Tab-separated table of C-alpha atoms in Angstrom:
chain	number	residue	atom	x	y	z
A	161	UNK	CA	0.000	0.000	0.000
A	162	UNK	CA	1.468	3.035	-0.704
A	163	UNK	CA	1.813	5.903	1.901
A	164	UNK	CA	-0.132	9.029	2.359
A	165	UNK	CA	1.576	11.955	1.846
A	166	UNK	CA	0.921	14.406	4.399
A	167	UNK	CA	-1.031	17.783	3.949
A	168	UNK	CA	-3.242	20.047	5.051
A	169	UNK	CA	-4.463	19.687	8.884
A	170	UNK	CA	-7.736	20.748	10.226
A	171	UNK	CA	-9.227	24.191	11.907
A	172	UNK	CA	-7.493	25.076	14.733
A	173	UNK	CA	-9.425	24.605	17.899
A	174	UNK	CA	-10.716	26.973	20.211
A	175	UNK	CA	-7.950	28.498	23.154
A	176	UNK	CA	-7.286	26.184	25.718
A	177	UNK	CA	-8.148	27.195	29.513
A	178	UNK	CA	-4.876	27.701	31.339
A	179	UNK	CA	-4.051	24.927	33.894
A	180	UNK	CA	-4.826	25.182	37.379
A	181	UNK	CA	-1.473	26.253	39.640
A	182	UNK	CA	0.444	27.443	36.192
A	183	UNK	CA	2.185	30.420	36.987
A	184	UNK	CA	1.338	33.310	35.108
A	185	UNK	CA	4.358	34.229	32.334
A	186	UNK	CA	6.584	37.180	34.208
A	187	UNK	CA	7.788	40.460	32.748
A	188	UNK	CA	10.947	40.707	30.906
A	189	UNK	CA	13.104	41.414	33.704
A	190	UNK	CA	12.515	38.289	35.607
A	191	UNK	CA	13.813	34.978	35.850
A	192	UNK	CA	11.597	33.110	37.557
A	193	UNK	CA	9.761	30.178	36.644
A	194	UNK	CA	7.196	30.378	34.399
A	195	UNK	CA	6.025	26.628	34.788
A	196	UNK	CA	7.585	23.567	36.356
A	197	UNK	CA	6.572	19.534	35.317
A	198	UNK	CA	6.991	17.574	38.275
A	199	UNK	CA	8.750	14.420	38.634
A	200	UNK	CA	6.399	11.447	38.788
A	201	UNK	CA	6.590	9.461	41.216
A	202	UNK	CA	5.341	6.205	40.180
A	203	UNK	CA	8.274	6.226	37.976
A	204	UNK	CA	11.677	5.951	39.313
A	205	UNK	CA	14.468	8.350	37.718
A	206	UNK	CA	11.944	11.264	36.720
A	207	UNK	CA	12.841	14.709	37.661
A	208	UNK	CA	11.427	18.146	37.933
A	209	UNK	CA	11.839	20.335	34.789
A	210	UNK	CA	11.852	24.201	35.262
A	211	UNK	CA	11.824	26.520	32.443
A	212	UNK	CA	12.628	30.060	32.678
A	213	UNK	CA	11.569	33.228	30.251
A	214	UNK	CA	12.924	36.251	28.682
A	215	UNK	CA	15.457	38.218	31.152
A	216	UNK	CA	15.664	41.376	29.320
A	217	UNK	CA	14.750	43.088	25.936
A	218	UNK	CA	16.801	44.130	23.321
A	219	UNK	CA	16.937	44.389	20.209
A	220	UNK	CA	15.538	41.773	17.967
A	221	UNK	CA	17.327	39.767	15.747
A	222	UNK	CA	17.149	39.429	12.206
A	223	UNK	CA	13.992	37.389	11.202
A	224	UNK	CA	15.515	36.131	7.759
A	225	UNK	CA	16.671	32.156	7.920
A	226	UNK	CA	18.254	30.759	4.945
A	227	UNK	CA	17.169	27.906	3.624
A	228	UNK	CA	18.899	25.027	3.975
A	229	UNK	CA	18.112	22.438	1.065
A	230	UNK	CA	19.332	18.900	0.049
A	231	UNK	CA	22.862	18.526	-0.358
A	232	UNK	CA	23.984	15.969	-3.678
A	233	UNK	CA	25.097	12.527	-2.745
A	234	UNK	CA	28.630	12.953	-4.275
A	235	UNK	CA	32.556	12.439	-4.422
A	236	UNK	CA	32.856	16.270	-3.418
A	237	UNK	CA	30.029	16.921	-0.731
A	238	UNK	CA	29.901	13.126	0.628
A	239	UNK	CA	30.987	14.604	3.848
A	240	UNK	CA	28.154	17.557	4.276
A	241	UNK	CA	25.181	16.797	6.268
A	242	UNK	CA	22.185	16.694	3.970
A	243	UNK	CA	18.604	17.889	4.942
A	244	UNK	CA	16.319	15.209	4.164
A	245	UNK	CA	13.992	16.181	1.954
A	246	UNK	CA	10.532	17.571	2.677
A	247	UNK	CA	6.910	17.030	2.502
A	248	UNK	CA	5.280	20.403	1.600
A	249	UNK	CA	2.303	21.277	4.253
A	250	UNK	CA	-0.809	23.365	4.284
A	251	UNK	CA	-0.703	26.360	6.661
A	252	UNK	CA	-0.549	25.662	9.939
A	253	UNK	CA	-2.718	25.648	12.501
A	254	UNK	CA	-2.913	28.666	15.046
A	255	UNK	CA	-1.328	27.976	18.323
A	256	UNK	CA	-3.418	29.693	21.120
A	257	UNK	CA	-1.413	31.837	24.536
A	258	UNK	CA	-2.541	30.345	27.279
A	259	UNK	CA	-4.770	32.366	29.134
A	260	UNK	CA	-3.612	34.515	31.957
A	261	UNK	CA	-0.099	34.796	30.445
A	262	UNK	CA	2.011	37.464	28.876
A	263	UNK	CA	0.799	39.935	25.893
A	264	UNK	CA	0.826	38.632	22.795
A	265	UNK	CA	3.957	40.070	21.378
A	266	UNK	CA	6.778	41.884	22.813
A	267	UNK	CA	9.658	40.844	25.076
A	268	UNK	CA	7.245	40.000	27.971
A	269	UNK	CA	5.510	37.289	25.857
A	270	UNK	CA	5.308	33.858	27.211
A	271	UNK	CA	7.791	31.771	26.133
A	272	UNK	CA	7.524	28.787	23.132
A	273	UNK	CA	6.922	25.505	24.778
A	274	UNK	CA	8.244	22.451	22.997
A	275	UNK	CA	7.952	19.187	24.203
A	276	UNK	CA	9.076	16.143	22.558
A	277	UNK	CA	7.660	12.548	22.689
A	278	UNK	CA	9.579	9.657	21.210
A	279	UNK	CA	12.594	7.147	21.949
A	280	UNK	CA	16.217	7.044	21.433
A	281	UNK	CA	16.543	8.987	18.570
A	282	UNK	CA	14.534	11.996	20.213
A	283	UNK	CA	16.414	11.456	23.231
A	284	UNK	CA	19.732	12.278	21.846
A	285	UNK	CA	21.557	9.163	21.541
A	286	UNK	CA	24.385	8.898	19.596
A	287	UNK	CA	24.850	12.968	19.973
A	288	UNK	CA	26.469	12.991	23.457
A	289	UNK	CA	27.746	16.546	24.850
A	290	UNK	CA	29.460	16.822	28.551
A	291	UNK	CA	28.462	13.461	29.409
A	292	UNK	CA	24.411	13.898	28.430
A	293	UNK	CA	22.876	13.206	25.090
A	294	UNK	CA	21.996	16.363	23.183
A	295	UNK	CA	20.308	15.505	19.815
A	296	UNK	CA	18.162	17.041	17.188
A	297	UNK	CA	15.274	18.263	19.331
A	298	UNK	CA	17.577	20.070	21.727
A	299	UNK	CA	19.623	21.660	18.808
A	300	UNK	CA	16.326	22.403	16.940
A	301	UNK	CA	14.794	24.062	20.073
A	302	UNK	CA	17.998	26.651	20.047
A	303	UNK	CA	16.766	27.649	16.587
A	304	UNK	CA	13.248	28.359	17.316
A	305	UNK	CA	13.506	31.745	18.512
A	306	UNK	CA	15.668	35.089	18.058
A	307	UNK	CA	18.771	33.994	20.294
A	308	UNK	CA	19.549	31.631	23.297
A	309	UNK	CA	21.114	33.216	25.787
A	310	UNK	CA	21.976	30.624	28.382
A	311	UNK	CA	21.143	27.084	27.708
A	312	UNK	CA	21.404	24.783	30.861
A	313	UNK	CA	19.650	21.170	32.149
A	314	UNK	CA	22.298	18.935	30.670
A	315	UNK	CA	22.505	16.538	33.369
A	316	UNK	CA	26.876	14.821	33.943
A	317	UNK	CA	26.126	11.140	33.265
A	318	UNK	CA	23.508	11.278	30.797
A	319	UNK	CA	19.626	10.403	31.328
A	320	UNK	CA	18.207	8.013	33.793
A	321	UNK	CA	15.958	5.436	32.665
A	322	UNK	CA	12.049	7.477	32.658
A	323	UNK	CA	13.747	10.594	33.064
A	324	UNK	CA	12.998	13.682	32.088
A	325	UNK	CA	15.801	16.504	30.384
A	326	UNK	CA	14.407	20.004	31.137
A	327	UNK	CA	16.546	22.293	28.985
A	328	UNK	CA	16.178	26.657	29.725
A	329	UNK	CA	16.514	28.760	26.792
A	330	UNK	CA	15.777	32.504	27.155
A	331	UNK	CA	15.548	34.911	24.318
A	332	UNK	CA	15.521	38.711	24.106
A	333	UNK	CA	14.546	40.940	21.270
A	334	UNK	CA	11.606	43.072	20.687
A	335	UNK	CA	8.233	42.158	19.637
A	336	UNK	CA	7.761	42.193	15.757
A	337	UNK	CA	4.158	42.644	15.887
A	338	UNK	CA	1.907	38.883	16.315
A	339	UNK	CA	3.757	36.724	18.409
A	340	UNK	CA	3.157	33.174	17.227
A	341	UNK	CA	6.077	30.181	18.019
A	342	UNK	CA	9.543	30.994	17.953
A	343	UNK	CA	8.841	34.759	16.910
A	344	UNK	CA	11.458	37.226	18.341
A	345	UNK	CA	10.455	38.591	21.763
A	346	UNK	CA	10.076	34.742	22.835
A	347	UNK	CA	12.097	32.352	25.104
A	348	UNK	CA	12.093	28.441	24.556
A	349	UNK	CA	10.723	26.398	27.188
A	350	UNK	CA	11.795	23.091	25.987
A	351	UNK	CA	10.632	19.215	27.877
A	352	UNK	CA	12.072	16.226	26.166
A	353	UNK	CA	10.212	13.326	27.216
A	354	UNK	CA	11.491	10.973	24.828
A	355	UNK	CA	13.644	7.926	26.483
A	356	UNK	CA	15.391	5.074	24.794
A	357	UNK	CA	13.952	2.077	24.117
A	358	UNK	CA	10.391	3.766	24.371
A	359	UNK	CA	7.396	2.086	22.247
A	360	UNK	CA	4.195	3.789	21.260
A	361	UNK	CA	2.601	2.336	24.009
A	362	UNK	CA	5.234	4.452	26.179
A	363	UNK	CA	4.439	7.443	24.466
A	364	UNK	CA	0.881	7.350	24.719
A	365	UNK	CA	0.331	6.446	28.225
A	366	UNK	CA	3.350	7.954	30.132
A	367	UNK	CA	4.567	10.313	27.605
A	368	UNK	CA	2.052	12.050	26.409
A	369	UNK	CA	-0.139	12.887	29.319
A	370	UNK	CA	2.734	14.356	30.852
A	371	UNK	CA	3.661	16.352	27.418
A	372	UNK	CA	-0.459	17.284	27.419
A	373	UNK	CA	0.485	19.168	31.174
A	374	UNK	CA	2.755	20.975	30.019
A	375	UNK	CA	0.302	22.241	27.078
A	376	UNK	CA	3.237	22.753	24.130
A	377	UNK	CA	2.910	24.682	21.098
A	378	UNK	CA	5.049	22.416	19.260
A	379	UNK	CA	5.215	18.822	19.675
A	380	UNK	CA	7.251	16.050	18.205
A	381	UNK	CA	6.251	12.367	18.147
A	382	UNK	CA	8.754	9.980	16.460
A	383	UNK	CA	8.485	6.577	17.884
A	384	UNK	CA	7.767	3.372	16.418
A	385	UNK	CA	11.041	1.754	15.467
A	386	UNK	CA	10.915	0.015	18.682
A	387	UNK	CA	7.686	-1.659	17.948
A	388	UNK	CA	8.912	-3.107	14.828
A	389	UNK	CA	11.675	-5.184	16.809
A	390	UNK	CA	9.092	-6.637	19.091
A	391	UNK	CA	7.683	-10.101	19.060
A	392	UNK	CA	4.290	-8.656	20.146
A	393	UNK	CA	4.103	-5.838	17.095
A	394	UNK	CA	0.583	-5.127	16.268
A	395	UNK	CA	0.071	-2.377	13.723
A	396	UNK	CA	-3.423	-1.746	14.803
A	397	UNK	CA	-2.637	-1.266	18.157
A	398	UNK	CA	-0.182	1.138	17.043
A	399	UNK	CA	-2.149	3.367	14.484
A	400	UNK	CA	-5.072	3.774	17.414
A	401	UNK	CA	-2.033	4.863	19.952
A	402	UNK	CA	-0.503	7.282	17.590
A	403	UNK	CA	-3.589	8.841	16.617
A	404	UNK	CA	-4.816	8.941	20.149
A	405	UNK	CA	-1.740	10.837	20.968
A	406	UNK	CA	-1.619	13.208	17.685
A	407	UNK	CA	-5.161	13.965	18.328
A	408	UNK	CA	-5.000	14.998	22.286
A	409	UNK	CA	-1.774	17.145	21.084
A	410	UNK	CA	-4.135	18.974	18.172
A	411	UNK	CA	-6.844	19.487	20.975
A	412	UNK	CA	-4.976	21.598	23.016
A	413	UNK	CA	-3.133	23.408	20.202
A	414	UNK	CA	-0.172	21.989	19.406
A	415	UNK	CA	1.745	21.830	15.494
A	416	UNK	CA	2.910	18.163	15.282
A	417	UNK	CA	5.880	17.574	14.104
A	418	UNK	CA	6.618	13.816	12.634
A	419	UNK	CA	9.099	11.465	10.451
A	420	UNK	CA	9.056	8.316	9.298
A	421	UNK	CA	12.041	6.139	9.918
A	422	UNK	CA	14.290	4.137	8.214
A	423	UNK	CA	14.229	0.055	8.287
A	424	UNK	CA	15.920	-1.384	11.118
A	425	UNK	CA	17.516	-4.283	8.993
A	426	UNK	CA	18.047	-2.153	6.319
A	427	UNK	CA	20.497	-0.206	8.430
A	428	UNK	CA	21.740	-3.158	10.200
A	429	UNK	CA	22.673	-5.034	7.312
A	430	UNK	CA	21.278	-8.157	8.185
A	431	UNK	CA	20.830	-10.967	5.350
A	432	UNK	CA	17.456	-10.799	3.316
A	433	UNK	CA	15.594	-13.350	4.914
A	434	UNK	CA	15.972	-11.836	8.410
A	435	UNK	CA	15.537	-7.644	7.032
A	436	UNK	CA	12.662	-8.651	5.096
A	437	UNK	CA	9.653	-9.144	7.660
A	438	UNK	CA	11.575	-5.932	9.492
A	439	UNK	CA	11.380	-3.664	6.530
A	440	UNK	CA	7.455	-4.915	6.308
A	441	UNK	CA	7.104	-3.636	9.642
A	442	UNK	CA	8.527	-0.463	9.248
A	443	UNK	CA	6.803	0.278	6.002
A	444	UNK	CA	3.809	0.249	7.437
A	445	UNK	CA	4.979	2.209	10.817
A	446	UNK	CA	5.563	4.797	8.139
A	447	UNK	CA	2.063	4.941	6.230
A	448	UNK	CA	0.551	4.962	9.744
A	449	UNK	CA	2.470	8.036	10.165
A	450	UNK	CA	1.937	9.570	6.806
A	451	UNK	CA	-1.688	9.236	7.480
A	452	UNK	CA	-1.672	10.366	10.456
A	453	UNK	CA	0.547	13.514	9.623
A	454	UNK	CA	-2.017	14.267	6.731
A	455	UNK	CA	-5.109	14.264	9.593
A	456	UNK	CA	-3.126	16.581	11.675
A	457	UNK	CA	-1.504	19.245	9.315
A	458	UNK	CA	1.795	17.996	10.899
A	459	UNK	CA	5.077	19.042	9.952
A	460	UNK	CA	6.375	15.647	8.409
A	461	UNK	CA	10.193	14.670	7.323
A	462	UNK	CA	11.094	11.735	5.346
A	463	UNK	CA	14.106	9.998	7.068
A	464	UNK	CA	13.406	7.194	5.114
A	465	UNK	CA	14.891	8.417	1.349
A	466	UNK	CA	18.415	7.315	0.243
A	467	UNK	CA	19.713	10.929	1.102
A	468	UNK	CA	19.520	9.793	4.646
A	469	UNK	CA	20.038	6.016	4.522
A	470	UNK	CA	23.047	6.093	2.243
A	471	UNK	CA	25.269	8.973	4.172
A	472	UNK	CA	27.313	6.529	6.576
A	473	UNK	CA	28.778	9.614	8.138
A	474	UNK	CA	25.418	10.322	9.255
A	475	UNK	CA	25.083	7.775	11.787
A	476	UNK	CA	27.086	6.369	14.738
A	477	UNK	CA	28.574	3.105	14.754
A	478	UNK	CA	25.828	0.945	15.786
A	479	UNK	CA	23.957	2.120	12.304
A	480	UNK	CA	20.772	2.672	14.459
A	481	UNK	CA	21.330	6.236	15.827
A	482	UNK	CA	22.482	8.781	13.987
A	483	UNK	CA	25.657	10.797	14.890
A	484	UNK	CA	25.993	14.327	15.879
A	485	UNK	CA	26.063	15.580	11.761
A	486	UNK	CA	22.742	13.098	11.640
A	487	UNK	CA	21.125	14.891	14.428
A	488	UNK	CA	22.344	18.134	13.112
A	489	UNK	CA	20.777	16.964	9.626
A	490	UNK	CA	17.184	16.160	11.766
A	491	UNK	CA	17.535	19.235	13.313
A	492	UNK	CA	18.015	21.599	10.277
A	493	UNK	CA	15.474	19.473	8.080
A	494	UNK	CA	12.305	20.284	10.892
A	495	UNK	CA	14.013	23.921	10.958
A	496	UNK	CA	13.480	24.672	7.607
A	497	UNK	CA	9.800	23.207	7.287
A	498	UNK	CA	9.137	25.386	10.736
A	499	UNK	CA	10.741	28.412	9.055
A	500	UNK	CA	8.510	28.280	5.546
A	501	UNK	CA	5.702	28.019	8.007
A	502	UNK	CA	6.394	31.431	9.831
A	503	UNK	CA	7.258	28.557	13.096
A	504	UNK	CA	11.069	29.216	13.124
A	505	UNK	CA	12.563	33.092	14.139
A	506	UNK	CA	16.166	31.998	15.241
A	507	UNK	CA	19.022	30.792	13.330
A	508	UNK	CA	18.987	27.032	11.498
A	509	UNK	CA	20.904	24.938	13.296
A	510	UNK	CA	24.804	24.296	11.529
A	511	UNK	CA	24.845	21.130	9.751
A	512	UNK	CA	28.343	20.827	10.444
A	513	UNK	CA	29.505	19.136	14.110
A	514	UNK	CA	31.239	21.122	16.176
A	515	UNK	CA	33.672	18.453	17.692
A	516	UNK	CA	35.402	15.454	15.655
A	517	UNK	CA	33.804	12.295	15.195
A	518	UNK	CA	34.710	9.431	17.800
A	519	UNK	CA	37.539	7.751	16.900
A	520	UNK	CA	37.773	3.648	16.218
A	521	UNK	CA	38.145	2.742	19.824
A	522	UNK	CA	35.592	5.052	21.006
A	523	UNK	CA	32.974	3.418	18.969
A	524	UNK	CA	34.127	-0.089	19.480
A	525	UNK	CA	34.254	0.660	23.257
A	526	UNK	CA	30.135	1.522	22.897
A	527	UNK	CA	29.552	-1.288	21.023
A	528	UNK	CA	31.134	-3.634	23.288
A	529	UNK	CA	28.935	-2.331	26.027
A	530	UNK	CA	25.885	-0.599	25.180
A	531	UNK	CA	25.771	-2.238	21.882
A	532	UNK	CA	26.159	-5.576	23.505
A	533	UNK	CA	23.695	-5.226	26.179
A	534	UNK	CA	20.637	-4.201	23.286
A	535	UNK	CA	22.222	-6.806	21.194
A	536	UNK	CA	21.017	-9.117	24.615
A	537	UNK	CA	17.876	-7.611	24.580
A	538	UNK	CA	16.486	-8.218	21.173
A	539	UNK	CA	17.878	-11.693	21.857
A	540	UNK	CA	15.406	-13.067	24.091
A	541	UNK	CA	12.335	-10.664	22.725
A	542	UNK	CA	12.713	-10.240	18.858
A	543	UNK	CA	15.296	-12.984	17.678
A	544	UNK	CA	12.863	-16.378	18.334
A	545	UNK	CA	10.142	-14.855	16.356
A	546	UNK	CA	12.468	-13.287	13.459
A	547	UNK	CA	13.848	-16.323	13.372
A	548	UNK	CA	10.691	-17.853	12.475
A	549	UNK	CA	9.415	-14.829	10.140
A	550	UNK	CA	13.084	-15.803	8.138
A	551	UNK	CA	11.954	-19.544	7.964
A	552	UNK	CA	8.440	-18.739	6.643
A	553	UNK	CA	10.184	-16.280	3.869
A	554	UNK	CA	12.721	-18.974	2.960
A	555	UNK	CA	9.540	-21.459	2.613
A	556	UNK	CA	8.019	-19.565	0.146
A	557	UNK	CA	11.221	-19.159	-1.419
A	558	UNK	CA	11.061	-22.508	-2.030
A	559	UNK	CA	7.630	-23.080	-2.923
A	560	UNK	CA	8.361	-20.586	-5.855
A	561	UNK	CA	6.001	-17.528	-4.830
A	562	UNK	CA	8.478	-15.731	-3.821
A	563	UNK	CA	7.435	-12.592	-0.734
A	564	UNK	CA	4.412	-11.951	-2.337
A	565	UNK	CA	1.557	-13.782	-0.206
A	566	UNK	CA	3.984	-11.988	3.002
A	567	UNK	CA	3.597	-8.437	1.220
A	568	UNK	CA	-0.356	-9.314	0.689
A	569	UNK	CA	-0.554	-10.428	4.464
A	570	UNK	CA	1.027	-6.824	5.751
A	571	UNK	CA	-0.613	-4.995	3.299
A	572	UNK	CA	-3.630	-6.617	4.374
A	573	UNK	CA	-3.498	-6.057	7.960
A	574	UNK	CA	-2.473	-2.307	7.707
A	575	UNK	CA	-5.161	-1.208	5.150
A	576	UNK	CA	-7.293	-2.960	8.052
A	577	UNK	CA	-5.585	-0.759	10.859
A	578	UNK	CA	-5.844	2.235	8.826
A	579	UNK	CA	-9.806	1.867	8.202
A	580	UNK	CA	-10.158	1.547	11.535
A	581	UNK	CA	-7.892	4.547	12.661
A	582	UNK	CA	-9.076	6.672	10.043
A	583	UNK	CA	-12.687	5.833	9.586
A	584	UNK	CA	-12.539	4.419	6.200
């Protein structure tokens, strides 16, 4: 079946009601907190985030981004980060202040919240900085308004398991005229939920009510790799947890922001009997996500194209996550949809790391232990049943029909998950 391409999302719903005990947002010479998450409790590691808003005015800064476009698969740029390409969208959706808060424009306007739902590759792995994981979301919320002045929350050690990462960006400048995300006058209030190993199921019923609290303007969900490497995927299951998410996000005013995601086996290299029923999987992750992205008006980037797969220097050495020039890539690819969509006021973020590569060792030391340990993991959970998804591909192999009554069975089940999800 082939995948939706995203468009055009529905009206924007009415303003939400501001939540009970948020602090009102605080004049520009302030820098107290303008709202705090707190830990959960039924969930060991999770911490408090605190996010803090514009400490002065100034001057604003330029609102002019450049836009940063594919870069040619070639002998002679092989080694700059491209921007995957992108799915053009309708206009988006008005994001509503919440009420009680700061004007809507000037340097006293409350700040942009972004909060980010996902798993590994929203958490920052493979993108580490002072002994935390960075990523794209974190480099992509520096770009969202006029200028970061002070960005802090990096925890030494990186994240605990269920953690949170609260990062606080301030910006100064002076109010353009109407204030929507990122425009100059604004701070970032940033609340990266994402955690590795996280499956939709994660997302929907820890992530997202806690993302849903926090009532972003912006809000990525890119999960779903995970599922695909479990014995128990289900793509129904998935489709009604994704759109249950994407549509409490829409309700209280958030632009979506979503990708679809390489094949795991694809990346991995494994033999064609084993990447096969993987690559099924994540084909149909990705038209759930297409679809979904279409419903919502989201702001969608393909990660899936050759332009992303095929740039080794791209991803780290375990060929799951990418690197810091692959985060940078993410980053600057969701920058420049936000920027054609008046979403983006700061600078892109560089596409060009800012520290060398590891070296050898470095990457053979992860591999040895992080690598090995999800290497363990997918051993007892995924490899039994892949094992017998390869078998059941070589059969048919041998039968002489080739993948074809496999393709019709997926195809099958995810035009069924779809109708269901989608009404039709």
């Amino acid at each position: 079946m082939t995948p939706r391409t995203a468009g055009t999302g529905t009206a924007a719903p009415p303003t939400p009601k501001q939540a009970p005990g948020t602090p009102e947002a605080l004049g520009p010479d302030t820098q107290e907190a303008l709202f705090a998450v707190p830990g959960d409790p039924a969930t060991p590691g999770t911490a408090s985030a605190r996010f803090v808003g514009p400490a002065g005015a100034g001057p604003a800064a330029p609102a002019g981004l450049a836009a940063a476009g594919p870069v040619a698969s070639s002998a002679s740029t092989r080694h700059a980060a491209p921007v995957p390409p992108a799915v053009p969208r309708g206009p988006a959706p008005a994001v509503p202040e919440v009420e009680g808060g700061a004007p809507a424009e000037g340097p006293g306007a409350a700040p942009l919240r972004f909060a980010v739902l996902g798993d590994s590759l929203s958490e920052g792995v493979g993108d580490r900085v002072g002994g935390a994981w960075r990523g794209w979301a974190a480099l992509l919320a520096e770009g969202l308004t006029a200028e970061v002045l002070r960005p802090e929350g990096l925890r030494p050690g990186g994240l605990r398991p269920g953690g949170l990462r609260s990062e606080e960006l301030a910006a100064k400048g002076r109010g353009d005229g109407k204030q929507g995300p990122g425009a100059p006058g604004r701070g970032t209030a940033f609340l990266n939920l994402a955690v590795s190993g996280a499956l939709s199921a994660d997302v929907a019923d820890v992530q997202a009510p806690r993302a849903l609290a926090f009532r972003p303007h912006l809000a990525s969900v890119v999960v779903g790799v995970n599922d695909t490497l479990r014995h128990t995927f289900d793509i129904a299951l998935l489709a009604r947890r994704l759109d249950r998410v994407c549509a409490d996000l829409d309700a209280v005013g958030a632009v979506l922001l979503t990708a679809c995601l390489p094949d795991p086996g694809r990346m991995l290299g494994l033999p064609p009997p084993l990447a096969r029923p993987l690559a099924r999987r994540q084909r149909s992750v990705n038209a759930v996500v297409h679809a979904l992205s279409d419903r919502y008006g989201a702001v969608h980037l393909h990660l899936a194209d050759p332009v992303w797969t095929e740039d080794r220097t791209l991803w780290s050495a375990d060929r799951l996550h990418p690197g810091e020039r692959g985060h940078r890539a993410v980053a600057a690819g969701f920058h420049r949809l936000l920027a054609a969509r008046g979403l983006a006021h700061g600078a892109p973020p560089s596409t060009e790391p800012d520290r060398p590569p590891p070296t050898r060792a470095e990457d053979l030391l992860r591999l040895a232990t992080a690598g090995t340990g999800w290497v363990l993991r997918r051993s007892r959970d995924l490899l039994p049943q892949l094992l017998l998804l390869a078998g059941a591909e070589l059969r048919h192999w041998v039968d002489g029909t080739g993948t074809a009554p496999l393709d019709a069975r997926a195809d099958d089940a995810l035009t069924a998950a779809l109708a269901a999800t989608m009404g039709g």
